[in-house]
Short mmCIF file of C-alpha atoms and ligand atoms in Angstrom, two decimals:
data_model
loop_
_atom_site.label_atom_id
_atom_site.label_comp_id
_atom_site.label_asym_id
_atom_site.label_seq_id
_atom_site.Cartn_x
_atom_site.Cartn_y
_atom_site.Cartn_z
CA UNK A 1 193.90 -30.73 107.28
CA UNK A 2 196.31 -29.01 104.60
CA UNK A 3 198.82 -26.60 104.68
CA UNK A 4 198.22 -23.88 102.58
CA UNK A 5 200.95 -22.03 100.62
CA UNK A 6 200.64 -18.85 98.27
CA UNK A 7 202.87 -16.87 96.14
CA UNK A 8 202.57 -13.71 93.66
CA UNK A 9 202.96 -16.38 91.48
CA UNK A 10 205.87 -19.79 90.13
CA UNK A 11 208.18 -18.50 92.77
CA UNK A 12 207.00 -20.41 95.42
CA UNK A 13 207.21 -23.76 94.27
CA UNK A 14 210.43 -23.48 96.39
CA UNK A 15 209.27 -23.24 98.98
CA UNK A 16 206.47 -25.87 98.63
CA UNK A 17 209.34 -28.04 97.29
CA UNK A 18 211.18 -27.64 100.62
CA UNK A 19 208.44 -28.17 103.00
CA UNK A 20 207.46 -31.34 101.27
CA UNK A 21 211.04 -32.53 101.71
CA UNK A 22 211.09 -31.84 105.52
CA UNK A 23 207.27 -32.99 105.94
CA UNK A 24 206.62 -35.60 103.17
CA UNK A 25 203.51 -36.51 105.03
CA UNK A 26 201.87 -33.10 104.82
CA UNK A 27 199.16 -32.58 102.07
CA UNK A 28 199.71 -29.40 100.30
CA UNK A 29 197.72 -26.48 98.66
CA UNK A 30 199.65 -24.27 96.59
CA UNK A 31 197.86 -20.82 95.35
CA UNK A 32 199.85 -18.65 92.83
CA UNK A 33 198.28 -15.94 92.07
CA UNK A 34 199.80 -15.63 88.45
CA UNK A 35 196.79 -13.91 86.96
CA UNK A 36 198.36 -10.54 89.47
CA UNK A 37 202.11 -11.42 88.98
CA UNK A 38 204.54 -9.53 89.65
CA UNK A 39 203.40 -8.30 93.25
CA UNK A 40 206.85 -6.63 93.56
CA UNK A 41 206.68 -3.74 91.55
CA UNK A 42 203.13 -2.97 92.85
CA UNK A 43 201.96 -0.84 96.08
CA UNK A 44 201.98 -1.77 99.52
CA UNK A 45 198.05 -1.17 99.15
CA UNK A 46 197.42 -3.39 96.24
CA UNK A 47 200.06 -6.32 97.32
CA UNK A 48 197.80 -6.16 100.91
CA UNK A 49 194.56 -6.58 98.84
CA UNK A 50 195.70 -8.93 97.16
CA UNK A 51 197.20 -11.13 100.11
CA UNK A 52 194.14 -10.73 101.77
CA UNK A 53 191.97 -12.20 98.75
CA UNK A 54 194.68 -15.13 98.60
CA UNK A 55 195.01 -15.71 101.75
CA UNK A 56 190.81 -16.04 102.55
CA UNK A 57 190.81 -18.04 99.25
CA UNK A 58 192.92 -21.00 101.02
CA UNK A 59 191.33 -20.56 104.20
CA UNK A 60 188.15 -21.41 103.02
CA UNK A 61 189.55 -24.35 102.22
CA UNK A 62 189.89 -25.37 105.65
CA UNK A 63 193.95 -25.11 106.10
CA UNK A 64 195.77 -25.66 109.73
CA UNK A 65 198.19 -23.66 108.59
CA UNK A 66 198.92 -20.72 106.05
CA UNK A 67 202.66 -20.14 104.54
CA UNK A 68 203.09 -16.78 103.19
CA UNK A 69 205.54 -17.66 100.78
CA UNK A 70 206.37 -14.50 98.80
CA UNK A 71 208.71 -12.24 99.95
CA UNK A 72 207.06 -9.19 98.92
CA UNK A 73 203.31 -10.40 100.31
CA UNK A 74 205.69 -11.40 104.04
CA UNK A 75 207.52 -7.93 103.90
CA UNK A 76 204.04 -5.84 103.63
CA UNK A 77 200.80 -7.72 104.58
CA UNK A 78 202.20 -9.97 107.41
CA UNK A 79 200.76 -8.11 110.39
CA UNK A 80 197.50 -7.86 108.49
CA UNK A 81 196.95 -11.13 107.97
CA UNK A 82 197.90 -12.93 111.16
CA UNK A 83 195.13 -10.34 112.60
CA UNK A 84 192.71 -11.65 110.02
CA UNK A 85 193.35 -15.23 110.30
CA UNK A 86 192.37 -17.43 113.16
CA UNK A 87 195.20 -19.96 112.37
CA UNK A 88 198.88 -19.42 112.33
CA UNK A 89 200.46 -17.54 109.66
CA UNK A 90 204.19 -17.88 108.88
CA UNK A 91 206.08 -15.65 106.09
CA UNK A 92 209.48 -15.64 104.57
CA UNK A 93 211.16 -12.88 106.11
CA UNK A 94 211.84 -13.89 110.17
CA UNK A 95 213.18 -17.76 108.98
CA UNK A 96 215.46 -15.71 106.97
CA UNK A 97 216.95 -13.13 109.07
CA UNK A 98 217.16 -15.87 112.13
CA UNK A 99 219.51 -17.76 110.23
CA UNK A 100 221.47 -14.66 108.61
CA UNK A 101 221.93 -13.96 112.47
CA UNK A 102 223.16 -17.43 112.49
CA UNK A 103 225.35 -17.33 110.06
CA UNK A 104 227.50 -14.07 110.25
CA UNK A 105 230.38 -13.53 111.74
CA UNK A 106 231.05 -10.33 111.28
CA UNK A 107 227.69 -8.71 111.77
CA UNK A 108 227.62 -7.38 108.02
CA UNK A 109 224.58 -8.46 105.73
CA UNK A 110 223.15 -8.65 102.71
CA UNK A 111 219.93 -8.51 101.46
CA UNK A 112 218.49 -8.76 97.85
CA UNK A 113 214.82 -9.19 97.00
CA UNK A 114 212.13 -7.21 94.72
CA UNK A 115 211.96 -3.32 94.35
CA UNK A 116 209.10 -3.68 96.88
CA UNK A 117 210.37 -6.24 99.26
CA UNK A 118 213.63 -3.38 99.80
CA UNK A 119 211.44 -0.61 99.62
CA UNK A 120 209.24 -1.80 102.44
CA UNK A 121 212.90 -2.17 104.48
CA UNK A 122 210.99 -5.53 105.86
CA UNK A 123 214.31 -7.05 106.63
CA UNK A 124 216.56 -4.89 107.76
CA UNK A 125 214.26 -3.31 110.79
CA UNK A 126 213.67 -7.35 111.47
CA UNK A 127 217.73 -7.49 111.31
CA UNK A 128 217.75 -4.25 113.68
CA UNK A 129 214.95 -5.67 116.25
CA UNK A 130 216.88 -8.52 117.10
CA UNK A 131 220.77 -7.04 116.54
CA UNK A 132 220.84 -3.03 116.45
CA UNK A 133 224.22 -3.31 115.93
CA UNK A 134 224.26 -5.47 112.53
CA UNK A 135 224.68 -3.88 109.30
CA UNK A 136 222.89 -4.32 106.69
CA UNK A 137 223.21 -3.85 102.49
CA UNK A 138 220.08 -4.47 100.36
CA UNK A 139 219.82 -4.53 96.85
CA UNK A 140 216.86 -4.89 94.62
CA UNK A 141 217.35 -7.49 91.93
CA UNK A 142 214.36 -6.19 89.56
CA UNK A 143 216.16 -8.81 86.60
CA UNK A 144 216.68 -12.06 88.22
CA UNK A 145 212.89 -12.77 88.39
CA UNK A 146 212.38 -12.88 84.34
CA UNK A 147 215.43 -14.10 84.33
CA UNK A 148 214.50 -17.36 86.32
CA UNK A 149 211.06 -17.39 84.85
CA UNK A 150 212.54 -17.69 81.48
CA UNK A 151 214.48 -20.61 82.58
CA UNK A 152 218.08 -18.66 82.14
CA UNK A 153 219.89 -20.32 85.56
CA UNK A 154 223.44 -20.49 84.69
CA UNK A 155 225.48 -19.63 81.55
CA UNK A 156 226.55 -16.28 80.20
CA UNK A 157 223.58 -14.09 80.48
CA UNK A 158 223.17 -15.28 84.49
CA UNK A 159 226.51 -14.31 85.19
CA UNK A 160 226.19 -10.95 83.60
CA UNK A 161 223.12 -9.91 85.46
CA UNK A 162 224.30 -11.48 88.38
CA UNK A 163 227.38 -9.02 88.03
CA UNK A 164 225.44 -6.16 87.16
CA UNK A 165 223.54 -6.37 90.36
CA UNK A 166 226.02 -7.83 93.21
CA UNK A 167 229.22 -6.31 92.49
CA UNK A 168 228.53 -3.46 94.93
CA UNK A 169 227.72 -6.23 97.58
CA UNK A 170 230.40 -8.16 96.94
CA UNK A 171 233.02 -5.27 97.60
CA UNK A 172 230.83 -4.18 100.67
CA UNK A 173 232.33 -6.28 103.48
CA UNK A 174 229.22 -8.69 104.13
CA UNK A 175 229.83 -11.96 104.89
CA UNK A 176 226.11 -13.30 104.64
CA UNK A 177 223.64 -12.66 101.62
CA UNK A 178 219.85 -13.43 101.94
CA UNK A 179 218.08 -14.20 99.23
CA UNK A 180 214.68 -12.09 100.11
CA UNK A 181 212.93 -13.27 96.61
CA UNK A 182 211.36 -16.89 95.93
CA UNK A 183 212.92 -16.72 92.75
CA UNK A 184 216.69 -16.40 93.79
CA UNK A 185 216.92 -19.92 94.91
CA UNK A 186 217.01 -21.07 91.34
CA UNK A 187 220.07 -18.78 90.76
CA UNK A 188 222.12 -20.36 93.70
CA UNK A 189 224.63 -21.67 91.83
CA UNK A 190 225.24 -18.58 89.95
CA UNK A 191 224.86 -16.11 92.57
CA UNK A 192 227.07 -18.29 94.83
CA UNK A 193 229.91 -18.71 92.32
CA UNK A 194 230.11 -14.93 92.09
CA UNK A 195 229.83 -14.20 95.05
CA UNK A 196 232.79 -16.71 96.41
CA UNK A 197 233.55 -17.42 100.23
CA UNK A 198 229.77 -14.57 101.19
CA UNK A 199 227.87 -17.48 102.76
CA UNK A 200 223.68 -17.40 101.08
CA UNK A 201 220.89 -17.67 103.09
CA UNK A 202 217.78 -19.75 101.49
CA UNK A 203 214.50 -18.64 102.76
CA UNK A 204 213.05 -21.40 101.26
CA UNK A 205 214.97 -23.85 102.98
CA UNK A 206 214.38 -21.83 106.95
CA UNK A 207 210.40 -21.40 106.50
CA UNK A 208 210.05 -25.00 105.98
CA UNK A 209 211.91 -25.39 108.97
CA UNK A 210 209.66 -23.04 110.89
CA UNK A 211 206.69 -24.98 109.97
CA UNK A 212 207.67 -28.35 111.02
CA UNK A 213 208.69 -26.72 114.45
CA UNK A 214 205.70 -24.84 114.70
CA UNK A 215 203.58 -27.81 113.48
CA UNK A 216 205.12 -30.02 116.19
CA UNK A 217 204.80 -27.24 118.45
CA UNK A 218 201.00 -26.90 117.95
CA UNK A 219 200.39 -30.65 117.47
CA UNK A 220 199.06 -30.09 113.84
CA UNK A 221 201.43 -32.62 112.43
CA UNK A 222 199.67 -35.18 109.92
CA UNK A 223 200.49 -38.38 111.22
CA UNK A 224 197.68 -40.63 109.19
CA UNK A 225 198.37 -40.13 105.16
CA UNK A 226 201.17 -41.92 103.81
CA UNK A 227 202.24 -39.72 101.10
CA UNK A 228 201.30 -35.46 100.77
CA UNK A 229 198.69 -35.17 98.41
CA UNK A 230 199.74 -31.86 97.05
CA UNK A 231 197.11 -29.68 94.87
CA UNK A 232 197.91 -26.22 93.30
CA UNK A 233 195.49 -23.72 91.86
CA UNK A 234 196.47 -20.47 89.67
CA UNK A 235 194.24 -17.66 88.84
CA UNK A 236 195.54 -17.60 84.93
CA UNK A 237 195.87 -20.45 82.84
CA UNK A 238 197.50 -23.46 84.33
CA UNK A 239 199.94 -24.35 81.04
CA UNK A 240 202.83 -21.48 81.85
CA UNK A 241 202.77 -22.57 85.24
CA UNK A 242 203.00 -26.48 84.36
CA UNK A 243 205.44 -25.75 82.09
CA UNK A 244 208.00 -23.35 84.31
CA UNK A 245 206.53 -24.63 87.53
CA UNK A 246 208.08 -28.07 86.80
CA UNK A 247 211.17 -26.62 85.81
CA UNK A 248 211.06 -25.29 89.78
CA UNK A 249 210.42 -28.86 91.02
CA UNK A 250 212.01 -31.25 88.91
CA UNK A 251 208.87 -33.35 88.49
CA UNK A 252 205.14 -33.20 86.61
CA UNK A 253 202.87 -31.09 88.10
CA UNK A 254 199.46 -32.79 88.28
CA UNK A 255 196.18 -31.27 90.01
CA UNK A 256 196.11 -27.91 88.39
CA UNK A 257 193.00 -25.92 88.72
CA UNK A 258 191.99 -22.55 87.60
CA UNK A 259 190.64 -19.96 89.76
CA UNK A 260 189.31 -16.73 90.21
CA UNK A 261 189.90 -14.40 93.63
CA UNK A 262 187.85 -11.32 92.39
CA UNK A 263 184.45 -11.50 94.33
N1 LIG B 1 207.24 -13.91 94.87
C1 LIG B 1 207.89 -12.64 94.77
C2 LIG B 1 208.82 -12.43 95.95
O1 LIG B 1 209.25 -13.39 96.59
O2 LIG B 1 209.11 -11.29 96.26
C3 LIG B 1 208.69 -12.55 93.48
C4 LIG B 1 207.80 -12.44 92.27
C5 LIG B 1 207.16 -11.10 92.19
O3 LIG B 1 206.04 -10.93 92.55
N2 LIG B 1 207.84 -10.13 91.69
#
């Protein structure tokens, strides 16, 4: 059986591109719903709906698992859909405050994500469930998704924006900086260069680590293909997300298929 993945949209190609590095063996169904994109300027209301219609999309096709990958869709519908769903359901936001609790030293952290994924204050009551006494800075980094989408990753423009937005953080005494957005990952480089000795956090990189252990846990691991078929389905037209999708992976995207999630 598959693991399913879904995402507002392109953004979570990194985190299908991490899982299938840790589980190569896994076969793969990617949803982005880039028909609805962005989720993170929308309601809590409307980003639930919409979970819910993406989420029952990929279970009907008979996944073990589902991977909420988007940061907003984790920070609003998460409860929801684990009630739902009579399979596990992992999102973005726990792998990613686990390991900012890892990683600090001096208990100061900081957040960025979508308007809505700091709105909904997601991480920082996770942050204060497990550590009351942490501290945390968020900032809402409304640019940096265009700004990936377009393909701008490094260079002038990157910096500026990257500036404009984190030069509060930078001053603010954190040590640790999550990057609560699918898109950020693509910015690394940027981000980190600016942001000097602040150690980033990768959500990508901890939920695919939460699925092998929880796969293991559960005994769901694949142990019988070879190689992880993957398949992807989009509910516009597949060409803007071959074209920018593959800029997120670093290889061609085959297996595209449109869909609709309106019933
Ligand atoms: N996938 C969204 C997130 O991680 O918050 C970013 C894209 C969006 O919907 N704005």
């Amino acid at each position: 059986k598959p693991i399913g993945i879904f995402d507002s949209g392109i953004g979570g190609l990194t985190v299908l591109k991490e899982i299938a590095k840790l589980l190569p063996n896994e076969n793969l169904i990617y949803l982005g719903d880039t028909a609805r994109v962005p989720y993170g300027i929308r309601s809590a209301e409307t980003v639930i709906k919409y979970s819910l219609e993406c989420a029952f999309f990929l279970f009907r096709k008979e996944i073990k698992m589902l991977v909420v990958a988007c940061n907003t869709s984790s920070s609003l519908s998460l409860e929801i859909l684990k009630k739902k769903l009579p399979i596990p359901v992992i999102g973005v936001i726990e792998p990613g405050v686990k390991a900012a609790l890892k990683v600090t030293k001096n208990g100061k952290i900081g957040i960025i994500g979508t308007e809505a994924t700091i709105q909904s204050e997601a991480y920082p009551k996770k942050i204060k469930s497990i550590n009351p006494d942490i501290e945390v800075v968020s900032k809402a980094c409304p640019l940096f998704v265009p700004l990936v989408e377009e393909g701008i990753l490094e260079g002038k423009i990157a910096e500026l924006v990257v500036e404009r937005y984190l030069k509060e953080l930078k001053n603010s005494g954190i040590d640790t900086l999550v990057l609560g957005c699918t898109h950020y990952p693509l910015l690394k480089k940027t981000i980190q260069q600016y942001m000097g000795g602040i150690k980033l956090v990768d959500s990508a990189q901890e939920i695919a680590q939460e699925v092998k252990d929880l796969l293991f846990l559960q005994k769901l691991i694949n142990k019988n293909s070879k190689v992880g078929a993957k398949t992807f389905y989009v509910t516009d037209s597949p060409e803007r997300f071959k074209k920018i999708g593959e800029i997120f992976l670093n290889y061609e995207i085959k297996n595209i298929f449109n869909v609709s999630l309106e019933e």
